[in-house]
PDB file of C-alpha atoms in Angstrom:
ATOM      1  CA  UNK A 252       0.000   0.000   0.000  1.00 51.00           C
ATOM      2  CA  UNK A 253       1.314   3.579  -1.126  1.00 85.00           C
ATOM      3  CA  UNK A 254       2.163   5.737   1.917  1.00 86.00           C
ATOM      4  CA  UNK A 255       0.226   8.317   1.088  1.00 89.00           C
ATOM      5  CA  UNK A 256      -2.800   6.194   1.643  1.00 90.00           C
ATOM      6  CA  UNK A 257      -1.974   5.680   5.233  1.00 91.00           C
ATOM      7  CA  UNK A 258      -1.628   9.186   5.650  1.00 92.00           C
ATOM      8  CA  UNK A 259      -5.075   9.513   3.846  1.00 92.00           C
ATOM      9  CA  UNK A 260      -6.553   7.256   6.051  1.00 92.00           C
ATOM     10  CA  UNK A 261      -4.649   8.631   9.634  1.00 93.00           C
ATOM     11  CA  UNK A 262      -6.144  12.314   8.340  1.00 94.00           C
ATOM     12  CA  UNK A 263      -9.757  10.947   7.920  1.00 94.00           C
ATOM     13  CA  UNK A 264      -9.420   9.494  11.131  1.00 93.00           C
ATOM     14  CA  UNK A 265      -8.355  12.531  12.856  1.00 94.00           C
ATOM     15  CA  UNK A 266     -11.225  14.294  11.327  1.00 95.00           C
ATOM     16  CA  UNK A 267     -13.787  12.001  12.071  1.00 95.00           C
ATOM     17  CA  UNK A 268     -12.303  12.140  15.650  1.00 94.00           C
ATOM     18  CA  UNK A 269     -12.565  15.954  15.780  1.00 96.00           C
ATOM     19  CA  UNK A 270      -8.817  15.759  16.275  1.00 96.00           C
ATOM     20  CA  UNK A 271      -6.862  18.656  15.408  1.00 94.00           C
ATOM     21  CA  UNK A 272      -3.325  18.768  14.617  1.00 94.00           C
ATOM     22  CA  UNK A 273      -2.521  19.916  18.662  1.00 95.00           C
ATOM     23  CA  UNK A 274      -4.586  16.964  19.831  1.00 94.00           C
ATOM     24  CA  UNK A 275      -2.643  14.593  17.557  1.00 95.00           C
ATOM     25  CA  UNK A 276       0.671  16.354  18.642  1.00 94.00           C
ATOM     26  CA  UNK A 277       0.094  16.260  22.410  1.00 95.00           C
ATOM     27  CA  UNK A 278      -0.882  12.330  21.917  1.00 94.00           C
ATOM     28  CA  UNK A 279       1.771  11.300  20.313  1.00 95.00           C
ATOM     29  CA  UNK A 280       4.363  13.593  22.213  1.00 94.00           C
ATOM     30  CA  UNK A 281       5.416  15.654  19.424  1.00 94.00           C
ATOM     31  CA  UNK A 282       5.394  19.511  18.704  1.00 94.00           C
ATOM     32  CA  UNK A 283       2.764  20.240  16.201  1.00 95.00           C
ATOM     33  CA  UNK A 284       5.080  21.389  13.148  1.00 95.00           C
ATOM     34  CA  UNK A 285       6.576  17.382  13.680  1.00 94.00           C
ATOM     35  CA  UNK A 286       3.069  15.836  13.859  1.00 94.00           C
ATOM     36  CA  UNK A 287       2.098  18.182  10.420  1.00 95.00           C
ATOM     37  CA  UNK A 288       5.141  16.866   9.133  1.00 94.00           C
ATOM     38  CA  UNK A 289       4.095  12.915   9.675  1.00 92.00           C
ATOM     39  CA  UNK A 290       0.699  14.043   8.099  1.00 93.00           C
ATOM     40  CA  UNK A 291       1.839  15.287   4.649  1.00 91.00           C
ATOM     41  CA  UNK A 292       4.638  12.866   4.077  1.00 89.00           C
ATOM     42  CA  UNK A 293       7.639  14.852   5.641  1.00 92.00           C
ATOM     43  CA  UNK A 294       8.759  12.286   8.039  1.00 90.00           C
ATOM     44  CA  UNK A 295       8.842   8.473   7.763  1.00 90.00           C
ATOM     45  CA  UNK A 296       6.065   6.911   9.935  1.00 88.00           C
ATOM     46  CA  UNK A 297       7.591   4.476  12.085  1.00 89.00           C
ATOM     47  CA  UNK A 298       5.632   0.868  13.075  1.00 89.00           C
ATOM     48  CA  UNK A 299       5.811   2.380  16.492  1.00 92.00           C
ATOM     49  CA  UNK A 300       3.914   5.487  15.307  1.00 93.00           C
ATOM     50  CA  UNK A 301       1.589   3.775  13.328  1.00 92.00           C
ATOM     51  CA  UNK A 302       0.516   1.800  15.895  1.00 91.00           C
ATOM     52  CA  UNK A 303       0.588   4.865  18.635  1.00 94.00           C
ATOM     53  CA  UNK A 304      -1.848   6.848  15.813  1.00 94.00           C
ATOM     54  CA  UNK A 305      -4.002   3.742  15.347  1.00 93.00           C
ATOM     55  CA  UNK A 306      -4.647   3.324  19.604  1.00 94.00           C
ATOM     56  CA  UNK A 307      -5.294   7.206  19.400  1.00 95.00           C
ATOM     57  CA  UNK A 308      -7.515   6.829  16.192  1.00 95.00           C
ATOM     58  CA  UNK A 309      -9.271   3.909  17.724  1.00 93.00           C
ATOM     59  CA  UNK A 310      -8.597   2.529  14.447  1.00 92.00           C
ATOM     60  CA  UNK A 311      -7.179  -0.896  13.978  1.00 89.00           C
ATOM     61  CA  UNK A 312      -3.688  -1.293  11.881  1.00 86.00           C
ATOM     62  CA  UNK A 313      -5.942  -3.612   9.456  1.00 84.00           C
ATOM     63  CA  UNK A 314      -7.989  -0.849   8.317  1.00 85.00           C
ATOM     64  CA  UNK A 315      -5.234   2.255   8.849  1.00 85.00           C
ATOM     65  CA  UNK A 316      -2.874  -0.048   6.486  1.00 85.00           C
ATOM     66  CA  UNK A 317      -6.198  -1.109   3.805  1.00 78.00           C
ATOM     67  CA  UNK A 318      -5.827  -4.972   4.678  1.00 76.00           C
ATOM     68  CA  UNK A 319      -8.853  -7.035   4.259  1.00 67.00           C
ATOM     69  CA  UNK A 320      -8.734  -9.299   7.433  1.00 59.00           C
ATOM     70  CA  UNK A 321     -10.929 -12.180   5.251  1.00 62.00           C
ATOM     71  CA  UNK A 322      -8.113 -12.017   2.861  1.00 60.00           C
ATOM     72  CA  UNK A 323      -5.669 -12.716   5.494  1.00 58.00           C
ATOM     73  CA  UNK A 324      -7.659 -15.512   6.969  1.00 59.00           C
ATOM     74  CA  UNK A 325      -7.914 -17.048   3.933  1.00 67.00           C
ATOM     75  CA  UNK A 326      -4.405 -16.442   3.503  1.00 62.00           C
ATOM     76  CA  UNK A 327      -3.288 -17.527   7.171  1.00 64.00           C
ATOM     77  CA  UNK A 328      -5.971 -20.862   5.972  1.00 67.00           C
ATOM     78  CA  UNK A 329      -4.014 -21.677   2.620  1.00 70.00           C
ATOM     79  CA  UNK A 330      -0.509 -20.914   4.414  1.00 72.00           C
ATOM     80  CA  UNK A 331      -2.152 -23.885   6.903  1.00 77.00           C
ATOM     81  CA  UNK A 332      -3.192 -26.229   4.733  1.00 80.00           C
ATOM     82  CA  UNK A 333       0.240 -25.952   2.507  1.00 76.00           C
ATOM     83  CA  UNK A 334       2.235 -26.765   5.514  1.00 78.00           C
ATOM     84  CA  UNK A 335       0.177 -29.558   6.615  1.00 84.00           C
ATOM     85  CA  UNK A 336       0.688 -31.396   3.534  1.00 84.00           C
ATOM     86  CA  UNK A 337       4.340 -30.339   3.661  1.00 82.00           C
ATOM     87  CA  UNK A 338       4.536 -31.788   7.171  1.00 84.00           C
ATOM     88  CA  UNK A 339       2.190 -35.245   6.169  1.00 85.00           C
ATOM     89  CA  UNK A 340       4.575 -35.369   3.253  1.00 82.00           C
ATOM     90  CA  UNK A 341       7.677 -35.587   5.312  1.00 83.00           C
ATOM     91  CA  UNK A 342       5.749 -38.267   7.617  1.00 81.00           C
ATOM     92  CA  UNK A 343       5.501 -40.195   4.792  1.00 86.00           C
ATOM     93  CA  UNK A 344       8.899 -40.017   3.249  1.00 85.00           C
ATOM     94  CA  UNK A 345      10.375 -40.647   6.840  1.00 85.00           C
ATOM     95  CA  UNK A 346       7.732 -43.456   7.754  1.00 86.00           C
ATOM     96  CA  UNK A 347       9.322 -45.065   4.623  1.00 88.00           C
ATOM     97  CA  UNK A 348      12.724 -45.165   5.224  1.00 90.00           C
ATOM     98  CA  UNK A 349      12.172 -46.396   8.638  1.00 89.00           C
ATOM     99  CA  UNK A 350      10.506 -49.159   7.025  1.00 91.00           C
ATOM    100  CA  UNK A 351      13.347 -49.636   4.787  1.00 93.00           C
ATOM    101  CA  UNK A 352      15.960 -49.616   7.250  1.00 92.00           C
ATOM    102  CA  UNK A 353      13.290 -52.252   9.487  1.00 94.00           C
ATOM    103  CA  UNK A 354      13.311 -54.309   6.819  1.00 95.00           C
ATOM    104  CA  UNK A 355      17.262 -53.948   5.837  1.00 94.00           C
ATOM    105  CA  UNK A 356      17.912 -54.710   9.537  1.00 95.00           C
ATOM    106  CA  UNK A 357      15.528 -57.676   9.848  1.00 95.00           C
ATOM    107  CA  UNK A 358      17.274 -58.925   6.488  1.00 96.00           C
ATOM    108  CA  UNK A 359      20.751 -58.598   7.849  1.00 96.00           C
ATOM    109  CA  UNK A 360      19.822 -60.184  11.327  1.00 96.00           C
ATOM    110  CA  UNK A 361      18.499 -63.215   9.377  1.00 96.00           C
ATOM    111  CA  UNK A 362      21.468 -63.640   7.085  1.00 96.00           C
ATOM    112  CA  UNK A 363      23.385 -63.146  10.705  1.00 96.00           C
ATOM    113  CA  UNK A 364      21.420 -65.886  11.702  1.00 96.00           C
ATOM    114  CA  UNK A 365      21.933 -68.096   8.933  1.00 95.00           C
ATOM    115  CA  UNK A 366      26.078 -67.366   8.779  1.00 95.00           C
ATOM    116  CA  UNK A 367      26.162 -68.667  13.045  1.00 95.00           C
ATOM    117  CA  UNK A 368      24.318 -71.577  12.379  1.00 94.00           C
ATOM    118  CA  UNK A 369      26.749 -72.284   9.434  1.00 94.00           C
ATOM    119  CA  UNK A 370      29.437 -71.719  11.815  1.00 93.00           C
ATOM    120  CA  UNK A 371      28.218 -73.886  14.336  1.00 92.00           C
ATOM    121  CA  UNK A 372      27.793 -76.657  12.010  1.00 91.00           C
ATOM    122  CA  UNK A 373      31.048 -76.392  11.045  1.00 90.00           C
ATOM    123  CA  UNK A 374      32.482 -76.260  14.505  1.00 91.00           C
ATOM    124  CA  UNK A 375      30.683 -79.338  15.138  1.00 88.00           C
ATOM    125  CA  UNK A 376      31.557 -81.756  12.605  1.00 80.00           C
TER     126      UNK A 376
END
């Protein structure tokens, strides 16, 4: 989102308030030439600030920054459901080579098996 949408939005808020530029400046702990400043794109806004002009606004970030919070569930709900499959994936792949190496070991310990017998037949005779 463009700054000067923010901005847009913290000035409409202020407004709608009844806020004026002293009111804004006294909030926020700045002189009122530095608060005009943060209102027509002077200064940076900081994510501190933003969020200090959002409690004052009564406005949460979502709307001060134009985010659609059903867009970010249903983001937050695909971002989900892609790492669940990443993590059954991985279950899978590793529930497979433990298999393999079950079976591998079983394999060996029979052929271990088989090579002592052979040996004790041939201690025997």
């Amino acid at each position: 989102m463009e700054i000067e949408k923010v901005i847009n939005k913290i000035v409409q808020g202020r407004l709608r308030k009844g806020y004026s530029y002293e009111n804004m400046a006294e909030e926020l702990h700045l002189s009122v030439p530095a608060y005009r400043k943060l209102e027509i794109g002077e200064t940076k806004l900081s994510v501190e600030r933003l969020f200090q002009i959002s409690v004052i606004l009564e406005m949460p970030l979502s709307e001060l920054l134009d985010i659609d919070d059903e867009r970010m569930v249903q983001n937050n709900y695909h971002n989900d459901t892609v790492y669940q499959q990443k993590i059954e994936h991985f279950y899978q792949e590793n529930k497979e080579i433990t298999e393999q190496l079950i079976r591998a070991k079983d394999e060996l310990i029979l052929q271990l098996q088989k090579e002592v017998e052979f040996l004790k037949s041939k201690i025997l005779s």
